[in-house]
PDB file of C-alpha atoms in Angstrom:
ATOM      1  CA  MET A   1     -13.646  11.810   5.199  1.00 81.00           C
ATOM      2  CA  GLU A   2     -16.111   8.774   6.063  1.00 90.00           C
ATOM      3  CA  PRO A   3     -16.650   7.827   9.494  1.00 95.00           C
ATOM      4  CA  PHE A   4     -14.594   4.998  11.027  1.00 96.00           C
ATOM      5  CA  LYS A   5     -16.874   2.266  11.368  1.00 96.00           C
ATOM      6  CA  PRO A   6     -16.767  -1.478  12.393  1.00 97.00           C
ATOM      7  CA  LEU A   7     -14.346  -2.981  10.260  1.00 98.00           C
ATOM      8  CA  ASP A   8     -13.941  -6.527   8.589  1.00 98.00           C
ATOM      9  CA  ALA A   9     -11.717  -6.787   5.398  1.00 98.00           C
ATOM     10  CA  VAL A  10      -8.915  -7.856   4.052  1.00 98.00           C
ATOM     11  CA  ALA A  11      -5.765  -7.088   5.686  1.00 98.00           C
ATOM     12  CA  VAL A  12      -2.219  -6.853   3.477  1.00 98.00           C
ATOM     13  CA  PRO A  13       1.316  -7.233   5.146  1.00 98.00           C
ATOM     14  CA  ILE A  14       4.235  -5.172   4.698  1.00 97.00           C
ATOM     15  CA  ALA A  15       6.930  -6.764   6.210  1.00 95.00           C
ATOM     16  CA  VAL A  16       9.844  -4.488   5.847  1.00 95.00           C
ATOM     17  CA  ALA A  17      11.005  -2.260   9.019  1.00 97.00           C
ATOM     18  CA  ASN A  18      11.467   1.672   8.573  1.00 98.00           C
ATOM     19  CA  VAL A  19       9.099   2.166   5.158  1.00 98.00           C
ATOM     20  CA  ASP A  20       9.452   6.064   5.154  1.00 97.00           C
ATOM     21  CA  THR A  21       7.173   8.593   3.286  1.00 97.00           C
ATOM     22  CA  ASP A  22       9.103   8.870   0.297  1.00 96.00           C
ATOM     23  CA  GLN A  23       8.626   4.638  -0.302  1.00 97.00           C
ATOM     24  CA  ILE A  24       4.512   5.832   0.208  1.00 98.00           C
ATOM     25  CA  ILE A  25       4.427   8.672  -2.437  1.00 96.00           C
ATOM     26  CA  PRO A  26       7.381   9.875  -4.407  1.00 95.00           C
ATOM     27  CA  ALA A  27       8.355  13.274  -3.840  1.00 93.00           C
ATOM     28  CA  ARG A  28       7.631  13.923  -7.206  1.00 94.00           C
ATOM     29  CA  PHE A  29       4.068  13.908  -7.013  1.00 93.00           C
ATOM     30  CA  LEU A  30       4.078  15.902  -4.234  1.00 90.00           C
ATOM     31  CA  TRP A  31       2.787  18.750  -6.578  1.00 92.00           C
ATOM     32  CA  ARG A  32      -0.521  17.486  -7.011  1.00 91.00           C
ATOM     33  CA  LYS A  33      -3.648  18.773  -5.388  1.00 91.00           C
ATOM     34  CA  ARG A  34      -5.565  16.645  -2.762  1.00 90.00           C
ATOM     35  CA  GLY A  35      -8.372  16.422  -4.764  1.00 90.00           C
ATOM     36  CA  ASP A  36      -6.379  15.133  -7.480  1.00 91.00           C
ATOM     37  CA  GLY A  37      -6.435  11.427  -6.428  1.00 92.00           C
ATOM     38  CA  TRP A  38      -3.603   9.814  -4.811  1.00 95.00           C
ATOM     39  CA  GLY A  39      -4.295   5.876  -4.326  1.00 95.00           C
ATOM     40  CA  HIS A  40      -3.239   5.334  -8.128  1.00 96.00           C
ATOM     41  CA  LEU A  41       0.380   6.012  -6.695  1.00 96.00           C
ATOM     42  CA  LEU A  42       0.588   4.700  -3.542  1.00 97.00           C
ATOM     43  CA  PHE A  43       4.197   2.788  -3.312  1.00 98.00           C
ATOM     44  CA  ASN A  44       4.315   3.580  -6.994  1.00 97.00           C
ATOM     45  CA  ASP A  45       7.927   2.652  -7.404  1.00 96.00           C
ATOM     46  CA  LEU A  46       7.502  -0.798  -5.061  1.00 96.00           C
ATOM     47  CA  ARG A  47       4.261  -1.161  -7.293  1.00 96.00           C
ATOM     48  CA  PHE A  48       5.465  -0.321 -10.919  1.00 97.00           C
ATOM     49  CA  ASN A  49       8.534  -0.452 -13.051  1.00 96.00           C
ATOM     50  CA  ASP A  50       9.936   2.103 -15.328  1.00 94.00           C
ATOM     51  CA  ALA A  51       7.768   1.332 -17.954  1.00 95.00           C
ATOM     52  CA  GLY A  52       4.662   1.901 -15.553  1.00 93.00           C
ATOM     53  CA  SER A  53       4.374  -2.364 -15.630  1.00 96.00           C
ATOM     54  CA  PRO A  54       3.228  -4.118 -12.173  1.00 96.00           C
ATOM     55  CA  ARG A  55       5.917  -5.633 -10.420  1.00 96.00           C
ATOM     56  CA  PRO A  56       4.077  -8.723 -10.006  1.00 94.00           C
ATOM     57  CA  GLN A  57       6.420  -9.389  -6.839  1.00 94.00           C
ATOM     58  CA  PHE A  58       5.109  -6.464  -4.926  1.00 96.00           C
ATOM     59  CA  VAL A  59       2.433  -7.618  -2.469  1.00 96.00           C
ATOM     60  CA  LEU A  60      -0.377  -4.923  -3.517  1.00 96.00           C
ATOM     61  CA  ASN A  61      -0.100  -6.481  -6.690  1.00 97.00           C
ATOM     62  CA  ARG A  62      -1.296 -10.146  -5.791  1.00 96.00           C
ATOM     63  CA  PRO A  63      -4.775 -10.352  -6.403  1.00 95.00           C
ATOM     64  CA  GLU A  64      -5.198 -11.830  -2.668  1.00 96.00           C
ATOM     65  CA  TYR A  65      -4.629  -8.569  -1.662  1.00 95.00           C
ATOM     66  CA  SER A  66      -6.616  -6.657  -3.898  1.00 91.00           C
ATOM     67  CA  ALA A  67      -9.594  -5.304  -1.394  1.00 94.00           C
ATOM     68  CA  ALA A  68      -7.548  -4.636   1.215  1.00 97.00           C
ATOM     69  CA  ARG A  69      -8.367  -2.066   3.697  1.00 98.00           C
ATOM     70  CA  ILE A  70      -6.025  -2.878   6.591  1.00 99.00           C
ATOM     71  CA  LEU A  71      -2.092  -2.844   6.155  1.00 99.00           C
ATOM     72  CA  VAL A  72       0.196  -4.300   8.928  1.00 99.00           C
ATOM     73  CA  ALA A  73       3.708  -3.557   8.753  1.00 98.00           C
ATOM     74  CA  ASP A  74       6.918  -3.530  10.870  1.00 98.00           C
ATOM     75  CA  CYS A  75       8.575  -1.125  12.824  1.00 98.00           C
ATOM     76  CA  ASN A  76       8.932   2.493  12.397  1.00 98.00           C
ATOM     77  CA  PHE A  77       5.893   2.306   9.355  1.00 98.00           C
ATOM     78  CA  GLY A  78       5.835   6.545   7.893  1.00 97.00           C
ATOM     79  CA  CYS A  79       9.090   7.480   8.757  1.00 97.00           C
ATOM     80  CA  GLY A  80      10.954  10.285   7.080  1.00 92.00           C
ATOM     81  CA  SER A  81       9.524  13.272   5.725  1.00 87.00           C
ATOM     82  CA  SER A  82       6.348  14.952   7.120  1.00 84.00           C
ATOM     83  CA  ARG A  83       4.513  14.750   4.429  1.00 90.00           C
ATOM     84  CA  GLU A  84       0.662  14.600   4.141  1.00 95.00           C
ATOM     85  CA  HIS A  85       0.403  12.968   0.855  1.00 96.00           C
ATOM     86  CA  ALA A  86       1.435   9.589   2.425  1.00 97.00           C
ATOM     87  CA  VAL A  87      -1.547   9.424   4.185  1.00 98.00           C
ATOM     88  CA  TRP A  88      -3.800  10.750   0.809  1.00 97.00           C
ATOM     89  CA  ALA A  89      -2.187   7.786  -1.116  1.00 98.00           C
ATOM     90  CA  LEU A  90      -3.277   5.235   1.447  1.00 98.00           C
ATOM     91  CA  TYR A  91      -6.665   6.537   2.368  1.00 98.00           C
ATOM     92  CA  ASP A  92      -7.472   7.367  -1.145  1.00 97.00           C
ATOM     93  CA  TYR A  93      -6.361   3.625  -2.327  1.00 97.00           C
ATOM     94  CA  GLY A  94      -8.774   1.774   0.312  1.00 97.00           C
ATOM     95  CA  ILE A  95      -6.358   1.744   3.288  1.00 98.00           C
ATOM     96  CA  ARG A  96      -8.437   2.324   6.289  1.00 98.00           C
ATOM     97  CA  SER A  97      -6.315   1.529   9.078  1.00 99.00           C
ATOM     98  CA  VAL A  98      -2.365   0.465   9.630  1.00 99.00           C
ATOM     99  CA  ILE A  99      -1.248  -1.702  12.343  1.00 99.00           C
ATOM    100  CA  ALA A 100       1.897  -1.819  13.390  1.00 99.00           C
ATOM    101  CA  PRO A 101       4.704  -1.710  16.413  1.00 98.00           C
ATOM    102  CA  SER A 102       5.756   1.850  15.513  1.00 98.00           C
ATOM    103  CA  PHE A 103       5.329   4.794  13.607  1.00 98.00           C
ATOM    104  CA  GLY A 104       6.951   7.854  12.123  1.00 97.00           C
ATOM    105  CA  ASP A 105       5.308  10.328  14.750  1.00 96.00           C
ATOM    106  CA  ILE A 106       3.767  12.923  12.136  1.00 96.00           C
ATOM    107  CA  PHE A 107       2.634  10.296  10.138  1.00 98.00           C
ATOM    108  CA  PHE A 108       0.570   8.907  12.779  1.00 98.00           C
ATOM    109  CA  ASN A 109      -0.842  12.103  13.537  1.00 96.00           C
ATOM    110  CA  ASN A 110      -1.277  12.672  10.303  1.00 96.00           C
ATOM    111  CA  CYS A 111      -3.386   9.510  10.037  1.00 97.00           C
ATOM    112  CA  LEU A 112      -5.806  10.880  12.444  1.00 96.00           C
ATOM    113  CA  GLN A 113      -5.976  14.345  10.992  1.00 94.00           C
ATOM    114  CA  ASN A 114      -7.423  12.512   7.740  1.00 95.00           C
ATOM    115  CA  GLY A 115      -9.564   9.546   8.975  1.00 95.00           C
ATOM    116  CA  LEU A 116      -7.425   6.655   8.637  1.00 98.00           C
ATOM    117  CA  LEU A 117      -6.489   4.650  12.330  1.00 98.00           C
ATOM    118  CA  PRO A 118      -3.181   4.128  13.147  1.00 99.00           C
ATOM    119  CA  VAL A 119      -3.004   0.886  15.719  1.00 99.00           C
ATOM    120  CA  GLN A 120       0.242   0.526  17.343  1.00 98.00           C
ATOM    121  CA  LEU A 121       0.399  -2.944  19.261  1.00 98.00           C
ATOM    122  CA  PRO A 122       3.259  -4.927  21.018  1.00 98.00           C
ATOM    123  CA  ALA A 123       6.090  -6.034  18.055  1.00 98.00           C
ATOM    124  CA  ALA A 124       5.380  -9.956  18.893  1.00 98.00           C
ATOM    125  CA  THR A 125       2.206  -9.617  17.893  1.00 98.00           C
ATOM    126  CA  VAL A 126       2.524  -7.577  14.669  1.00 98.00           C
ATOM    127  CA  MET A 127       4.700  -9.888  13.828  1.00 98.00           C
ATOM    128  CA  ASP A 128       2.851 -12.849  14.518  1.00 97.00           C
ATOM    129  CA  LEU A 129      -0.693 -11.509  12.608  1.00 98.00           C
ATOM    130  CA  ILE A 130       2.489 -10.603   9.288  1.00 98.00           C
ATOM    131  CA  ASP A 131       3.089 -14.214   9.678  1.00 97.00           C
ATOM    132  CA  ALA A 132      -0.225 -15.143   9.561  1.00 97.00           C
ATOM    133  CA  LEU A 133      -1.495 -13.332   6.585  1.00 97.00           C
ATOM    134  CA  GLN A 134       1.540 -14.037   4.680  1.00 96.00           C
ATOM    135  CA  GLN A 135       0.896 -18.214   5.118  1.00 96.00           C
ATOM    136  CA  THR A 136      -2.766 -17.302   4.067  1.00 95.00           C
ATOM    137  CA  PRO A 137      -2.891 -14.564   2.018  1.00 95.00           C
ATOM    138  CA  GLY A 138      -6.896 -12.695   1.462  1.00 95.00           C
ATOM    139  CA  MET A 139      -7.505 -13.414   5.409  1.00 97.00           C
ATOM    140  CA  HIS A 140      -9.008 -10.826   7.045  1.00 98.00           C
ATOM    141  CA  ILE A 141      -8.666  -8.335  10.580  1.00 98.00           C
ATOM    142  CA  ALA A 142     -11.507  -6.619  12.044  1.00 98.00           C
ATOM    143  CA  ILE A 143     -11.313  -3.654  13.865  1.00 99.00           C
ATOM    144  CA  ASP A 144     -13.665  -2.218  16.782  1.00 98.00           C
ATOM    145  CA  LEU A 145     -12.769   1.256  16.777  1.00 98.00           C
ATOM    146  CA  GLU A 146     -15.679   1.955  19.648  1.00 98.00           C
ATOM    147  CA  ALA A 147     -14.542  -0.727  22.256  1.00 98.00           C
ATOM    148  CA  GLN A 148     -11.017  -0.759  20.862  1.00 98.00           C
ATOM    149  CA  ARG A 149     -10.375  -4.018  19.921  1.00 98.00           C
ATOM    150  CA  LEU A 150      -8.834  -5.422  16.963  1.00 98.00           C
ATOM    151  CA  SER A 151      -9.518  -9.445  16.019  1.00 98.00           C
ATOM    152  CA  GLY A 152      -6.794 -11.496  14.294  1.00 97.00           C
ATOM    153  CA  PRO A 153      -6.865 -14.013  11.324  1.00 95.00           C
ATOM    154  CA  ASP A 154      -6.654 -16.525  14.035  1.00 93.00           C
ATOM    155  CA  GLY A 155      -9.805 -15.088  16.137  1.00 93.00           C
ATOM    156  CA  ALA A 156      -7.382 -13.674  18.857  1.00 96.00           C
ATOM    157  CA  THR A 157      -8.233  -9.918  20.578  1.00 97.00           C
ATOM    158  CA  HIS A 158      -5.939  -7.682  21.132  1.00 98.00           C
ATOM    159  CA  SER A 159      -6.696  -4.047  22.885  1.00 98.00           C
ATOM    160  CA  PHE A 160      -5.256  -0.778  21.484  1.00 98.00           C
ATOM    161  CA  ALA A 161      -5.082   2.591  22.684  1.00 98.00           C
ATOM    162  CA  VAL A 162      -6.616   5.952  21.144  1.00 98.00           C
ATOM    163  CA  ASP A 163      -6.839   9.232  22.523  1.00 96.00           C
ATOM    164  CA  PRO A 164     -10.733   9.662  23.159  1.00 96.00           C
ATOM    165  CA  PHE A 165     -10.982  12.988  21.246  1.00 94.00           C
ATOM    166  CA  ARG A 166      -9.061  11.544  17.987  1.00 95.00           C
ATOM    167  CA  LYS A 167     -11.865   8.486  18.646  1.00 96.00           C
ATOM    168  CA  ALA A 168     -14.345  10.629  18.586  1.00 94.00           C
ATOM    169  CA  CYS A 169     -13.285  12.559  15.627  1.00 94.00           C
ATOM    170  CA  LEU A 170     -12.578   9.074  13.316  1.00 96.00           C
ATOM    171  CA  ILE A 171     -16.378   7.975  14.321  1.00 96.00           C
ATOM    172  CA  ALA A 172     -17.663  11.022  13.134  1.00 94.00           C
ATOM    173  CA  GLY A 173     -15.603  11.363   9.885  1.00 93.00           C
ATOM    174  CA  THR A 174     -14.840  15.067  10.658  1.00 88.00           C
ATOM    175  CA  ASP A 175     -11.399  16.949  11.507  1.00 73.00           C
ATOM    176  CA  GLU A 176     -10.816  18.298  15.105  1.00 65.00           C
ATOM    177  CA  VAL A 177     -11.369  22.204  13.822  1.00 63.00           C
ATOM    178  CA  VAL A 178     -14.906  20.693  12.370  1.00 63.00           C
ATOM    179  CA  PHE A 179     -15.829  18.493  15.436  1.00 58.00           C
ATOM    180  CA  THR A 180     -15.477  21.614  17.663  1.00 67.00           C
ATOM    181  CA  LEU A 181     -17.042  23.685  15.498  1.00 62.00           C
ATOM    182  CA  GLY A 182     -19.932  21.506  16.099  1.00 61.00           C
ATOM    183  CA  LEU A 183     -19.608  22.102  19.820  1.00 61.00           C
ATOM    184  CA  ALA A 184     -20.636  25.810  19.147  1.00 62.00           C
ATOM    185  CA  ASN A 185     -23.906  25.915  21.030  1.00 76.00           C
ATOM    186  CA  GLN A 186     -22.134  24.222  23.899  1.00 72.00           C
ATOM    187  CA  LEU A 187     -19.107  26.740  23.826  1.00 67.00           C
ATOM    188  CA  GLU A 188     -21.498  29.752  23.767  1.00 70.00           C
ATOM    189  CA  THR A 189     -23.158  28.183  26.814  1.00 75.00           C
ATOM    190  CA  PHE A 190     -20.064  27.781  28.716  1.00 72.00           C
ATOM    191  CA  GLU A 191     -18.414  30.847  27.677  1.00 76.00           C
ATOM    192  CA  GLN A 192     -22.196  33.083  29.036  1.00 71.00           C
ATOM    193  CA  ASP A 193     -22.135  31.079  32.175  1.00 76.00           C
ATOM    194  CA  TYR A 194     -18.531  31.839  32.764  1.00 71.00           C
ATOM    195  CA  GLU A 195     -19.309  35.152  33.020  1.00 75.00           C
ATOM    196  CA  ARG A 196     -21.703  35.572  35.215  1.00 75.00           C
ATOM    197  CA  LYS A 197     -19.978  33.464  37.628  1.00 78.00           C
ATOM    198  CA  ILE A 198     -16.859  35.801  37.291  1.00 77.00           C
ATOM    199  CA  SER A 199     -18.587  38.982  36.136  1.00 68.00           C
ATOM    200  CA  TRP A 200     -16.536  41.463  38.482  1.00 64.00           C
ATOM    201  CA  LEU A 201     -13.359  40.660  35.927  1.00 60.00           C
TER     202      LEU A 201
END
């Protein structure tokens, strides 16, 4: 996965609460492998009709949002089953951050494991962002993960929380296993020093 760098990009609003993982990626596609690519299947049943033609009324099919890399959603985004594939679909589509008042717990952790930043903000703040994006499609949101700060279309800034270890992994563009393996020399030094200090054990 890519290192998470300061992001200033088009944001797309999904003004619907309780968007579940089956809506994000329908279950019938879960047989596919990670490397097969998932972006074209994102919100498949909402983006396309039974004949495979785009539904013009769905927000991601609007040209103003074609370059979106940030998604702003209503509460409890990513609820439902624990499928990691939902995050793969978002990531492969190009989404690098999802902003919402709340998330499904497993989805939230799957995002962090796969290089996608979930940003939790107060519901009123998120609704203001959604309103602004709907009124003027194509507007940008800027996210500075290092500073843990987000700037909305109106220039207002908002701080957000993120676990320090997860933050380090996102900035490095790696998962927790690879990040920990990168500390092998420090871990070995610690173990040797620890053994010297408690050699009687």
